[in-house]
Amino acid sequence: MNPISIPLLFPFEVVKSAWAGSVVYPPGGRFGPRIQQDIQLVMLYTGEMNVMIDDRELHVEPGNVLLLKPGHEETFVFSKTEETWHRWIAVHVHHLDSDLQERLYKLPELLPLTEDINRLIDLMLNIQRDALPVDPVLLSLGMTAIHLYPTQTLTANRQLEKHPAVYSTLSWIQKHYSEEISLTNLSVQAGVSPEHLVRLFKQSEGYPPIHYLWNYRVNKAIELLTNTGLTITEIAHSCGFKTSHHLSRLIKQSSGRTATDIRLMSWSGLRKDKQ
């Protein structure tokens, strides 16, 4: 077995907290310097980031996940020309023995971002609206994220086995979701007929491409709702919705909660976390 596909297993009792987050930096944004306290996975979706780790610089492109290790000084410089959106999972551990530390440092710092990691952070963000970083469920999910990371290259390779038209459509939606998009637009980008694209998408993803588009828009809107001060109308327009009513209706269908409830709960959680 490839060494980077072996899960990084460590005892549950060494995990002290786990938390996830999402943030959008404006063009020219930066963060740090700071001393990393956790094992952290940083997933980049839009923009770009240059990360100075101690005395060396690492460039990160969208579609990748970055592994950060405790004890190092880090400074983040984000895209100068567009918003940079990234999400993160931080796992605080009390102590790792020398064998686990050695295995941790043998892992690659950058790997392709996969849907497995995306689904896991979605779940953590949903759960932590009503939980604290020491909640056993969050601790378990944080451990799962670290265990899952070494297998990302194999998972990414399996994703590439999808029909090229499907992979092209997924990537294009993630970059252009805020624009007005039709099935015809997607099929032209993918280089196949609309009917063929629907068939390929259903075989691979289980639902049509337009269904994926609206789900992606809703999830992005919820991220902005919980992590920015933008109004619901502003979020709707930035995520490809023509009206805030349409966005609110789909959020209610997707989550069972109103947009206002989601925002109030996220702000309440932030206040608790700061206390």
PDB file of C-alpha atoms in Angstrom:
ATOM      1  CA  MET A   1       0.000   0.000   0.000  1.00  0.00           C
ATOM      2  CA  ASN A   2       1.211   3.510  -0.797  1.00  0.00           C
ATOM      3  CA  PRO A   3       2.416   5.051   2.514  1.00  0.00           C
ATOM      4  CA  ILE A   4       0.315   8.188   2.063  1.00  0.00           C
ATOM      5  CA  SER A   5      -2.837   6.044   1.889  1.00  0.00           C
ATOM      6  CA  ILE A   6      -2.335   4.660   5.413  1.00  0.00           C
ATOM      7  CA  PRO A   7      -4.667   6.439   7.898  1.00  0.00           C
ATOM      8  CA  LEU A   8      -2.969   8.485  10.600  1.00  0.00           C
ATOM      9  CA  LEU A   9      -4.510   6.718  13.602  1.00  0.00           C
ATOM     10  CA  PHE A  10      -4.112   8.102  17.104  1.00  0.00           C
ATOM     11  CA  PRO A  11      -5.897   7.389  20.409  1.00  0.00           C
ATOM     12  CA  PHE A  12      -9.222   9.121  20.959  1.00  0.00           C
ATOM     13  CA  GLU A  13      -8.156  10.337  24.403  1.00  0.00           C
ATOM     14  CA  VAL A  14      -5.428  12.602  22.988  1.00  0.00           C
ATOM     15  CA  VAL A  15      -8.018  14.665  21.066  1.00  0.00           C
ATOM     16  CA  LYS A  16      -8.990  17.672  23.184  1.00  0.00           C
ATOM     17  CA  SER A  17     -11.171  19.661  20.769  1.00  0.00           C
ATOM     18  CA  ALA A  18     -12.298  19.814  17.135  1.00  0.00           C
ATOM     19  CA  TRP A  19     -13.881  22.675  15.244  1.00  0.00           C
ATOM     20  CA  ALA A  20     -14.631  23.703  11.667  1.00  0.00           C
ATOM     21  CA  GLY A  21     -14.994  27.090  10.056  1.00  0.00           C
ATOM     22  CA  SER A  22     -15.481  28.988   6.836  1.00  0.00           C
ATOM     23  CA  VAL A  23     -14.260  32.443   5.892  1.00  0.00           C
ATOM     24  CA  VAL A  24     -14.217  34.684   2.827  1.00  0.00           C
ATOM     25  CA  TYR A  25     -11.334  37.185   2.584  1.00  0.00           C
ATOM     26  CA  PRO A  26     -11.645  40.266   0.336  1.00  0.00           C
ATOM     27  CA  PRO A  27      -9.067  40.910  -2.380  1.00  0.00           C
ATOM     28  CA  GLY A  28      -5.708  41.745  -0.816  1.00  0.00           C
ATOM     29  CA  GLY A  29      -6.547  40.138   2.529  1.00  0.00           C
ATOM     30  CA  ARG A  30      -3.986  38.591   4.820  1.00  0.00           C
ATOM     31  CA  PHE A  31      -3.892  36.779   8.169  1.00  0.00           C
ATOM     32  CA  GLY A  32      -1.113  36.249  10.685  1.00  0.00           C
ATOM     33  CA  PRO A  33       1.532  35.741  11.740  1.00  0.00           C
ATOM     34  CA  ARG A  34       0.301  33.158  14.212  1.00  0.00           C
ATOM     35  CA  ILE A  35       1.707  30.052  15.860  1.00  0.00           C
ATOM     36  CA  GLN A  36      -0.291  27.008  14.781  1.00  0.00           C
ATOM     37  CA  GLN A  37      -1.769  25.213  17.807  1.00  0.00           C
ATOM     38  CA  ASP A  38      -3.594  22.358  16.055  1.00  0.00           C
ATOM     39  CA  ILE A  39      -3.472  19.800  13.312  1.00  0.00           C
ATOM     40  CA  GLN A  40      -5.441  21.742  10.719  1.00  0.00           C
ATOM     41  CA  LEU A  41      -6.820  21.027   7.262  1.00  0.00           C
ATOM     42  CA  VAL A  42      -7.474  24.100   5.085  1.00  0.00           C
ATOM     43  CA  MET A  43      -9.698  23.609   2.031  1.00  0.00           C
ATOM     44  CA  LEU A  44      -9.426  26.299  -0.682  1.00  0.00           C
ATOM     45  CA  TYR A  45     -12.385  26.922  -3.018  1.00  0.00           C
ATOM     46  CA  THR A  46     -11.872  30.320  -4.672  1.00  0.00           C
ATOM     47  CA  GLY A  47      -9.031  32.817  -5.019  1.00  0.00           C
ATOM     48  CA  GLU A  48      -5.560  31.738  -3.967  1.00  0.00           C
ATOM     49  CA  MET A  49      -3.289  31.809  -0.928  1.00  0.00           C
ATOM     50  CA  ASN A  50       0.416  32.019  -0.289  1.00  0.00           C
ATOM     51  CA  VAL A  51       1.292  30.588   3.114  1.00  0.00           C
ATOM     52  CA  MET A  52       4.585  31.404   4.789  1.00  0.00           C
ATOM     53  CA  ILE A  53       5.390  28.508   7.151  1.00  0.00           C
ATOM     54  CA  ASP A  54       8.403  29.465   9.263  1.00  0.00           C
ATOM     55  CA  ASP A  55      10.924  30.499   6.585  1.00  0.00           C
ATOM     56  CA  ARG A  56       9.425  28.917   3.468  1.00  0.00           C
ATOM     57  CA  GLU A  57       6.486  29.840   1.228  1.00  0.00           C
ATOM     58  CA  LEU A  58       3.791  27.493  -0.079  1.00  0.00           C
ATOM     59  CA  HIS A  59       1.388  28.429  -2.897  1.00  0.00           C
ATOM     60  CA  VAL A  60      -2.128  26.952  -2.723  1.00  0.00           C
ATOM     61  CA  GLU A  61      -4.586  26.864  -5.648  1.00  0.00           C
ATOM     62  CA  PRO A  62      -8.355  26.283  -5.439  1.00  0.00           C
ATOM     63  CA  GLY A  63      -9.376  22.646  -5.290  1.00  0.00           C
ATOM     64  CA  ASN A  64      -6.656  21.628  -2.837  1.00  0.00           C
ATOM     65  CA  VAL A  65      -6.484  20.867   0.881  1.00  0.00           C
ATOM     66  CA  LEU A  66      -3.504  22.020   2.937  1.00  0.00           C
ATOM     67  CA  LEU A  67      -2.214  20.179   6.019  1.00  0.00           C
ATOM     68  CA  LEU A  68      -0.858  22.439   8.782  1.00  0.00           C
ATOM     69  CA  LYS A  69       1.027  21.073  11.781  1.00  0.00           C
ATOM     70  CA  PRO A  70       1.327  22.487  15.305  1.00  0.00           C
ATOM     71  CA  GLY A  71       4.264  24.566  16.493  1.00  0.00           C
ATOM     72  CA  HIS A  72       4.997  26.486  13.277  1.00  0.00           C
ATOM     73  CA  GLU A  73       4.632  30.206  12.567  1.00  0.00           C
ATOM     74  CA  GLU A  74       2.219  30.880   9.692  1.00  0.00           C
ATOM     75  CA  THR A  75       1.257  33.955   7.660  1.00  0.00           C
ATOM     76  CA  PHE A  76      -1.453  33.846   4.979  1.00  0.00           C
ATOM     77  CA  VAL A  77      -1.575  36.229   1.991  1.00  0.00           C
ATOM     78  CA  PHE A  78      -4.683  35.928  -0.178  1.00  0.00           C
ATOM     79  CA  SER A  79      -5.505  36.814  -3.791  1.00  0.00           C
ATOM     80  CA  LYS A  80      -5.119  40.475  -4.702  1.00  0.00           C
ATOM     81  CA  THR A  81      -7.767  40.379  -7.433  1.00  0.00           C
ATOM     82  CA  GLU A  82     -10.674  38.265  -6.121  1.00  0.00           C
ATOM     83  CA  GLU A  83     -12.315  36.960  -2.977  1.00  0.00           C
ATOM     84  CA  THR A  84     -10.631  33.968  -1.363  1.00  0.00           C
ATOM     85  CA  TRP A  85     -12.994  31.446   0.208  1.00  0.00           C
ATOM     86  CA  HIS A  86     -11.608  28.664   2.345  1.00  0.00           C
ATOM     87  CA  ARG A  87     -12.918  26.310   5.014  1.00  0.00           C
ATOM     88  CA  TRP A  88     -10.954  24.562   7.745  1.00  0.00           C
ATOM     89  CA  ILE A  89     -11.020  21.763  10.292  1.00  0.00           C
ATOM     90  CA  ALA A  90      -8.836  22.185  13.387  1.00  0.00           C
ATOM     91  CA  VAL A  91      -8.090  19.270  15.716  1.00  0.00           C
ATOM     92  CA  HIS A  92      -6.291  20.025  18.978  1.00  0.00           C
ATOM     93  CA  VAL A  93      -4.331  17.096  20.365  1.00  0.00           C
ATOM     94  CA  HIS A  94      -2.688  16.858  23.769  1.00  0.00           C
ATOM     95  CA  HIS A  95       0.302  14.739  22.799  1.00  0.00           C
ATOM     96  CA  LEU A  96       1.492  12.631  19.890  1.00  0.00           C
ATOM     97  CA  ASP A  97       4.221  10.050  20.438  1.00  0.00           C
ATOM     98  CA  SER A  98       7.343  10.122  18.286  1.00  0.00           C
ATOM     99  CA  ASP A  99       6.027   7.494  15.863  1.00  0.00           C
ATOM    100  CA  LEU A 100       2.829   9.448  15.143  1.00  0.00           C
ATOM    101  CA  GLN A 101       4.750  12.707  14.809  1.00  0.00           C
ATOM    102  CA  GLU A 102       7.071  11.078  12.293  1.00  0.00           C
ATOM    103  CA  ARG A 103       4.127   9.751  10.273  1.00  0.00           C
ATOM    104  CA  LEU A 104       2.395  13.140  10.431  1.00  0.00           C
ATOM    105  CA  TYR A 105       5.464  14.871   8.980  1.00  0.00           C
ATOM    106  CA  LYS A 106       5.769  12.311   6.199  1.00  0.00           C
ATOM    107  CA  LEU A 107       2.333  13.220   4.839  1.00  0.00           C
ATOM    108  CA  PRO A 108       2.212  15.581   1.836  1.00  0.00           C
ATOM    109  CA  GLU A 109       1.312  19.169   2.697  1.00  0.00           C
ATOM    110  CA  LEU A 110      -1.048  19.530  -0.274  1.00  0.00           C
ATOM    111  CA  LEU A 111      -3.528  17.064  -1.733  1.00  0.00           C
ATOM    112  CA  PRO A 112      -6.525  17.361  -4.091  1.00  0.00           C
ATOM    113  CA  LEU A 113      -9.765  18.286  -2.327  1.00  0.00           C
ATOM    114  CA  THR A 114     -12.408  15.561  -2.583  1.00  0.00           C
ATOM    115  CA  GLU A 115     -16.125  15.277  -1.917  1.00  0.00           C
ATOM    116  CA  ASP A 116     -15.430  13.080   1.132  1.00  0.00           C
ATOM    117  CA  ILE A 117     -13.744  15.975   2.922  1.00  0.00           C
ATOM    118  CA  ASN A 118     -16.427  18.400   1.708  1.00  0.00           C
ATOM    119  CA  ARG A 119     -19.213  16.240   3.119  1.00  0.00           C
ATOM    120  CA  LEU A 120     -17.383  15.837   6.427  1.00  0.00           C
ATOM    121  CA  ILE A 121     -16.896  19.572   6.955  1.00  0.00           C
ATOM    122  CA  ASP A 122     -20.529  20.207   5.931  1.00  0.00           C
ATOM    123  CA  LEU A 123     -21.562  17.825   8.704  1.00  0.00           C
ATOM    124  CA  MET A 124     -19.272  19.444  11.269  1.00  0.00           C
ATOM    125  CA  LEU A 125     -20.529  22.937  10.452  1.00  0.00           C
ATOM    126  CA  ASN A 126     -24.125  21.787  10.835  1.00  0.00           C
ATOM    127  CA  ILE A 127     -23.523  19.966  14.135  1.00  0.00           C
ATOM    128  CA  GLN A 128     -21.501  22.692  15.798  1.00  0.00           C
ATOM    129  CA  ARG A 129     -24.359  25.181  15.534  1.00  0.00           C
ATOM    130  CA  ASP A 130     -25.666  23.451  18.667  1.00  0.00           C
ATOM    131  CA  ALA A 131     -22.425  22.030  20.101  1.00  0.00           C
ATOM    132  CA  LEU A 132     -19.106  22.990  21.658  1.00  0.00           C
ATOM    133  CA  PRO A 133     -15.606  22.036  20.410  1.00  0.00           C
ATOM    134  CA  VAL A 134     -15.376  19.345  23.112  1.00  0.00           C
ATOM    135  CA  ASP A 135     -18.574  17.584  22.005  1.00  0.00           C
ATOM    136  CA  PRO A 136     -17.744  13.862  21.492  1.00  0.00           C
ATOM    137  CA  VAL A 137     -19.380  13.882  18.054  1.00  0.00           C
ATOM    138  CA  LEU A 138     -17.182  16.751  16.894  1.00  0.00           C
ATOM    139  CA  LEU A 139     -14.108  15.064  18.385  1.00  0.00           C
ATOM    140  CA  SER A 140     -14.927  11.916  16.407  1.00  0.00           C
ATOM    141  CA  LEU A 141     -15.474  13.851  13.176  1.00  0.00           C
ATOM    142  CA  GLY A 142     -12.236  15.773  13.691  1.00  0.00           C
ATOM    143  CA  MET A 143     -10.367  12.491  14.103  1.00  0.00           C
ATOM    144  CA  THR A 144     -12.097  11.158  10.993  1.00  0.00           C
ATOM    145  CA  ALA A 145     -10.891  14.156   8.978  1.00  0.00           C
ATOM    146  CA  ILE A 146      -7.273  13.559  10.000  1.00  0.00           C
ATOM    147  CA  HIS A 147      -7.581   9.826   9.337  1.00  0.00           C
ATOM    148  CA  LEU A 148      -9.165  10.526   5.949  1.00  0.00           C
ATOM    149  CA  TYR A 149      -6.550  12.999   4.749  1.00  0.00           C
ATOM    150  CA  PRO A 150      -3.866  10.470   3.720  1.00  0.00           C
ATOM    151  CA  THR A 151      -6.351   8.653   1.455  1.00  0.00           C
ATOM    152  CA  GLN A 152      -7.256  11.780  -0.535  1.00  0.00           C
ATOM    153  CA  THR A 153      -4.958  11.055  -3.473  1.00  0.00           C
ATOM    154  CA  LEU A 154      -6.569   7.650  -4.019  1.00  0.00           C
ATOM    155  CA  THR A 155     -10.065   9.161  -3.732  1.00  0.00           C
ATOM    156  CA  ALA A 156      -9.162  11.962  -6.135  1.00  0.00           C
ATOM    157  CA  ASN A 157      -7.925   9.410  -8.650  1.00  0.00           C
ATOM    158  CA  ARG A 158     -11.243   7.563  -8.394  1.00  0.00           C
ATOM    159  CA  GLN A 159     -13.076  10.847  -9.002  1.00  0.00           C
ATOM    160  CA  LEU A 160     -11.058  11.336 -12.180  1.00  0.00           C
ATOM    161  CA  GLU A 161     -12.515   8.056 -13.441  1.00  0.00           C
ATOM    162  CA  LYS A 162     -15.836   9.857 -13.975  1.00  0.00           C
ATOM    163  CA  HIS A 163     -16.705  10.766 -17.544  1.00  0.00           C
ATOM    164  CA  PRO A 164     -14.717  13.905 -18.475  1.00  0.00           C
ATOM    165  CA  ALA A 165     -17.959  15.765 -19.187  1.00  0.00           C
ATOM    166  CA  VAL A 166     -19.135  15.225 -15.592  1.00  0.00           C
ATOM    167  CA  TYR A 167     -15.820  16.284 -14.097  1.00  0.00           C
ATOM    168  CA  SER A 168     -15.743  19.363 -16.349  1.00  0.00           C
ATOM    169  CA  THR A 169     -19.296  20.300 -15.353  1.00  0.00           C
ATOM    170  CA  LEU A 170     -18.597  19.969 -11.619  1.00  0.00           C
ATOM    171  CA  SER A 171     -15.515  22.173 -11.893  1.00  0.00           C
ATOM    172  CA  TRP A 172     -17.270  24.773 -14.043  1.00  0.00           C
ATOM    173  CA  ILE A 173     -20.260  25.052 -11.686  1.00  0.00           C
ATOM    174  CA  GLN A 174     -17.975  25.573  -8.698  1.00  0.00           C
ATOM    175  CA  LYS A 175     -16.296  28.490 -10.481  1.00  0.00           C
ATOM    176  CA  HIS A 176     -19.371  30.088 -12.115  1.00  0.00           C
ATOM    177  CA  TYR A 177     -22.254  29.279  -9.739  1.00  0.00           C
ATOM    178  CA  SER A 178     -23.040  32.991  -9.226  1.00  0.00           C
ATOM    179  CA  GLU A 179     -23.771  33.491 -12.934  1.00  0.00           C
ATOM    180  CA  GLU A 180     -26.974  32.729 -14.821  1.00  0.00           C
ATOM    181  CA  ILE A 181     -26.576  29.111 -15.915  1.00  0.00           C
ATOM    182  CA  SER A 182     -28.774  26.827 -17.983  1.00  0.00           C
ATOM    183  CA  LEU A 183     -28.490  23.177 -18.954  1.00  0.00           C
ATOM    184  CA  THR A 184     -27.516  24.358 -22.426  1.00  0.00           C
ATOM    185  CA  ASN A 185     -24.645  26.416 -20.974  1.00  0.00           C
ATOM    186  CA  LEU A 186     -23.392  23.389 -19.063  1.00  0.00           C
ATOM    187  CA  SER A 187     -23.618  21.069 -22.038  1.00  0.00           C
ATOM    188  CA  VAL A 188     -21.673  23.513 -24.235  1.00  0.00           C
ATOM    189  CA  GLN A 189     -18.919  23.749 -21.615  1.00  0.00           C
ATOM    190  CA  ALA A 190     -18.848  19.950 -21.306  1.00  0.00           C
ATOM    191  CA  GLY A 191     -18.848  19.369 -25.062  1.00  0.00           C
ATOM    192  CA  VAL A 192     -21.846  16.998 -25.094  1.00  0.00           C
ATOM    193  CA  SER A 193     -25.554  17.331 -25.779  1.00  0.00           C
ATOM    194  CA  PRO A 194     -27.859  18.389 -22.907  1.00  0.00           C
ATOM    195  CA  GLU A 195     -29.573  14.979 -22.947  1.00  0.00           C
ATOM    196  CA  HIS A 196     -26.282  13.107 -22.831  1.00  0.00           C
ATOM    197  CA  LEU A 197     -24.979  15.299 -19.996  1.00  0.00           C
ATOM    198  CA  VAL A 198     -28.091  14.577 -17.922  1.00  0.00           C
ATOM    199  CA  ARG A 199     -27.658  10.822 -18.463  1.00  0.00           C
ATOM    200  CA  LEU A 200     -23.955  10.921 -17.574  1.00  0.00           C
ATOM    201  CA  PHE A 201     -24.616  13.063 -14.507  1.00  0.00           C
ATOM    202  CA  LYS A 202     -27.381  10.799 -13.218  1.00  0.00           C
ATOM    203  CA  GLN A 203     -25.150   7.746 -13.644  1.00  0.00           C
ATOM    204  CA  SER A 204     -22.251   9.392 -11.792  1.00  0.00           C
ATOM    205  CA  GLU A 205     -23.878  11.673  -9.201  1.00  0.00           C
ATOM    206  CA  GLY A 206     -27.401  10.265  -8.922  1.00  0.00           C
ATOM    207  CA  TYR A 207     -29.187  13.454  -9.997  1.00  0.00           C
ATOM    208  CA  PRO A 208     -29.196  15.960 -12.910  1.00  0.00           C
ATOM    209  CA  PRO A 209     -26.585  18.750 -13.214  1.00  0.00           C
ATOM    210  CA  ILE A 210     -29.087  21.542 -12.519  1.00  0.00           C
ATOM    211  CA  HIS A 211     -29.994  19.839  -9.245  1.00  0.00           C
ATOM    212  CA  TYR A 212     -26.304  19.873  -8.283  1.00  0.00           C
ATOM    213  CA  LEU A 213     -26.080  23.554  -9.264  1.00  0.00           C
ATOM    214  CA  TRP A 214     -28.921  24.619  -6.961  1.00  0.00           C
ATOM    215  CA  ASN A 215     -27.600  22.505  -4.082  1.00  0.00           C
ATOM    216  CA  TYR A 216     -24.180  24.078  -4.505  1.00  0.00           C
ATOM    217  CA  ARG A 217     -25.689  27.582  -4.513  1.00  0.00           C
ATOM    218  CA  VAL A 218     -27.688  26.870  -1.353  1.00  0.00           C
ATOM    219  CA  ASN A 219     -24.655  25.485   0.490  1.00  0.00           C
ATOM    220  CA  LYS A 220     -22.543  28.490  -0.540  1.00  0.00           C
ATOM    221  CA  ALA A 221     -25.325  30.841   0.577  1.00  0.00           C
ATOM    222  CA  ILE A 222     -25.499  29.146   3.992  1.00  0.00           C
ATOM    223  CA  GLU A 223     -21.729  29.560   4.348  1.00  0.00           C
ATOM    224  CA  LEU A 224     -22.029  33.303   3.665  1.00  0.00           C
ATOM    225  CA  LEU A 225     -25.066  33.524   5.936  1.00  0.00           C
ATOM    226  CA  THR A 226     -23.211  32.065   8.905  1.00  0.00           C
ATOM    227  CA  ASN A 227     -19.818  33.678   8.322  1.00  0.00           C
ATOM    228  CA  THR A 228     -20.439  37.175   6.924  1.00  0.00           C
ATOM    229  CA  GLY A 229     -22.627  40.180   7.674  1.00  0.00           C
ATOM    230  CA  LEU A 230     -24.055  40.345   4.142  1.00  0.00           C
ATOM    231  CA  THR A 231     -27.818  40.745   3.915  1.00  0.00           C
ATOM    232  CA  ILE A 232     -29.918  37.871   2.602  1.00  0.00           C
ATOM    233  CA  THR A 233     -30.587  39.893  -0.551  1.00  0.00           C
ATOM    234  CA  GLU A 234     -26.854  40.466  -1.116  1.00  0.00           C
ATOM    235  CA  ILE A 235     -26.126  36.778  -0.525  1.00  0.00           C
ATOM    236  CA  ALA A 236     -28.894  35.759  -2.925  1.00  0.00           C
ATOM    237  CA  HIS A 237     -27.485  37.896  -5.727  1.00  0.00           C
ATOM    238  CA  SER A 238     -23.900  36.751  -5.120  1.00  0.00           C
ATOM    239  CA  CYS A 239     -24.928  33.078  -5.251  1.00  0.00           C
ATOM    240  CA  GLY A 240     -26.973  33.131  -8.444  1.00  0.00           C
ATOM    241  CA  PHE A 241     -30.489  33.625  -7.045  1.00  0.00           C
ATOM    242  CA  LYS A 242     -32.707  36.242  -8.674  1.00  0.00           C
ATOM    243  CA  THR A 243     -34.618  36.963  -5.462  1.00  0.00           C
ATOM    244  CA  SER A 244     -34.041  36.563  -1.727  1.00  0.00           C
ATOM    245  CA  HIS A 245     -37.438  34.832  -1.523  1.00  0.00           C
ATOM    246  CA  HIS A 246     -36.210  32.052  -3.821  1.00  0.00           C
ATOM    247  CA  LEU A 247     -33.074  31.594  -1.723  1.00  0.00           C
ATOM    248  CA  SER A 248     -35.027  31.571   1.543  1.00  0.00           C
ATOM    249  CA  ARG A 249     -37.438  28.966   0.201  1.00  0.00           C
ATOM    250  CA  LEU A 250     -34.643  26.600  -0.889  1.00  0.00           C
ATOM    251  CA  ILE A 251     -32.765  27.045   2.396  1.00  0.00           C
ATOM    252  CA  LYS A 252     -35.944  26.092   4.252  1.00  0.00           C
ATOM    253  CA  GLN A 253     -36.415  23.032   2.019  1.00  0.00           C
ATOM    254  CA  SER A 254     -32.776  21.998   2.400  1.00  0.00           C
ATOM    255  CA  SER A 255     -32.210  22.565   6.130  1.00  0.00           C
ATOM    256  CA  GLY A 256     -35.670  22.738   7.677  1.00  0.00           C
ATOM    257  CA  ARG A 257     -34.756  26.159   9.093  1.00  0.00           C
ATOM    258  CA  THR A 258     -35.275  29.708   7.917  1.00  0.00           C
ATOM    259  CA  ALA A 259     -32.350  31.828   6.798  1.00  0.00           C
ATOM    260  CA  THR A 260     -32.913  34.112   9.794  1.00  0.00           C
ATOM    261  CA  ASP A 261     -32.854  31.170  12.212  1.00  0.00           C
ATOM    262  CA  ILE A 262     -29.584  29.889  10.738  1.00  0.00           C
ATOM    263  CA  ARG A 263     -27.942  33.306  11.074  1.00  0.00           C
ATOM    264  CA  LEU A 264     -29.157  33.843  14.636  1.00  0.00           C
ATOM    265  CA  MET A 265     -27.972  30.382  15.690  1.00  0.00           C
ATOM    266  CA  SER A 266     -24.529  30.907  14.139  1.00  0.00           C
ATOM    267  CA  TRP A 267     -24.113  34.297  15.844  1.00  0.00           C
ATOM    268  CA  SER A 268     -25.268  32.812  19.133  1.00  0.00           C
ATOM    269  CA  GLY A 269     -22.659  30.064  18.764  1.00  0.00           C
ATOM    270  CA  LEU A 270     -19.943  32.626  18.089  1.00  0.00           C
ATOM    271  CA  ARG A 271     -20.868  34.555  21.220  1.00  0.00           C
ATOM    272  CA  LYS A 272     -20.721  31.372  23.306  1.00  0.00           C
ATOM    273  CA  ASP A 273     -17.347  30.463  21.827  1.00  0.00           C
ATOM    274  CA  LYS A 274     -15.892  33.854  22.790  1.00  0.00           C
ATOM    275  CA  GLN A 275     -17.078  33.688  26.378  1.00  0.00           C
TER     276      GLN A 275
END
